[in-house]
């Protein structure tokens, strides 16, 4: 008798939680009120066709969303070493001296330049400003630190 009472209580609770009609469900983002689906699970496997066939979405596999994502091997891709080469070219064109080191860490680029020992501190400061301006113009996406040593 006790087991039957527990069973009746559990079945009443479960019956109260289950939906009786689908009229109270809201349509998904791409469905009209006339074409309602059971969206209890959202845009998952069940409703994949709703988002896949929406004309506003572009599902082109040729779109390269990430510059480091190599989907096709025949297109030119730019990476950090190309940015370092542009920075080196900017330094050489500005000063005529090859930089000793150009490193990139995140959005910071560090330029290290060795100059002859007879260069004054005032000339080094001017070179530092010119190098920084030239590098910012060549590759504007980085913040630069320039170190000029003799």
mmCIF file of C-alpha atoms in Angstrom, residues 119-129:
data_model
loop_
_atom_site.group_PDB
_atom_site.id
_atom_site.type_symbol
_atom_site.label_atom_id
_atom_site.label_comp_id
_atom_site.label_asym_id
_atom_site.label_seq_id
_atom_site.Cartn_x
_atom_site.Cartn_y
_atom_site.Cartn_z
ATOM 1 C CA UNK A 119 76.397 58.395 -31.660
ATOM 2 C CA UNK A 120 75.213 60.955 -29.083
ATOM 3 C CA UNK A 121 72.292 60.401 -26.714
ATOM 4 C CA UNK A 122 70.333 63.173 -28.433
ATOM 5 C CA UNK A 123 70.796 61.463 -31.809
ATOM 6 C CA UNK A 124 69.738 58.096 -30.251
ATOM 7 C CA UNK A 125 66.541 59.662 -28.890
ATOM 8 C CA UNK A 126 65.785 61.163 -32.287
ATOM 9 C CA UNK A 127 66.435 57.786 -33.974
ATOM 10 C CA UNK A 128 64.140 56.079 -31.441
ATOM 11 C CA UNK A 129 61.286 58.486 -32.246
#
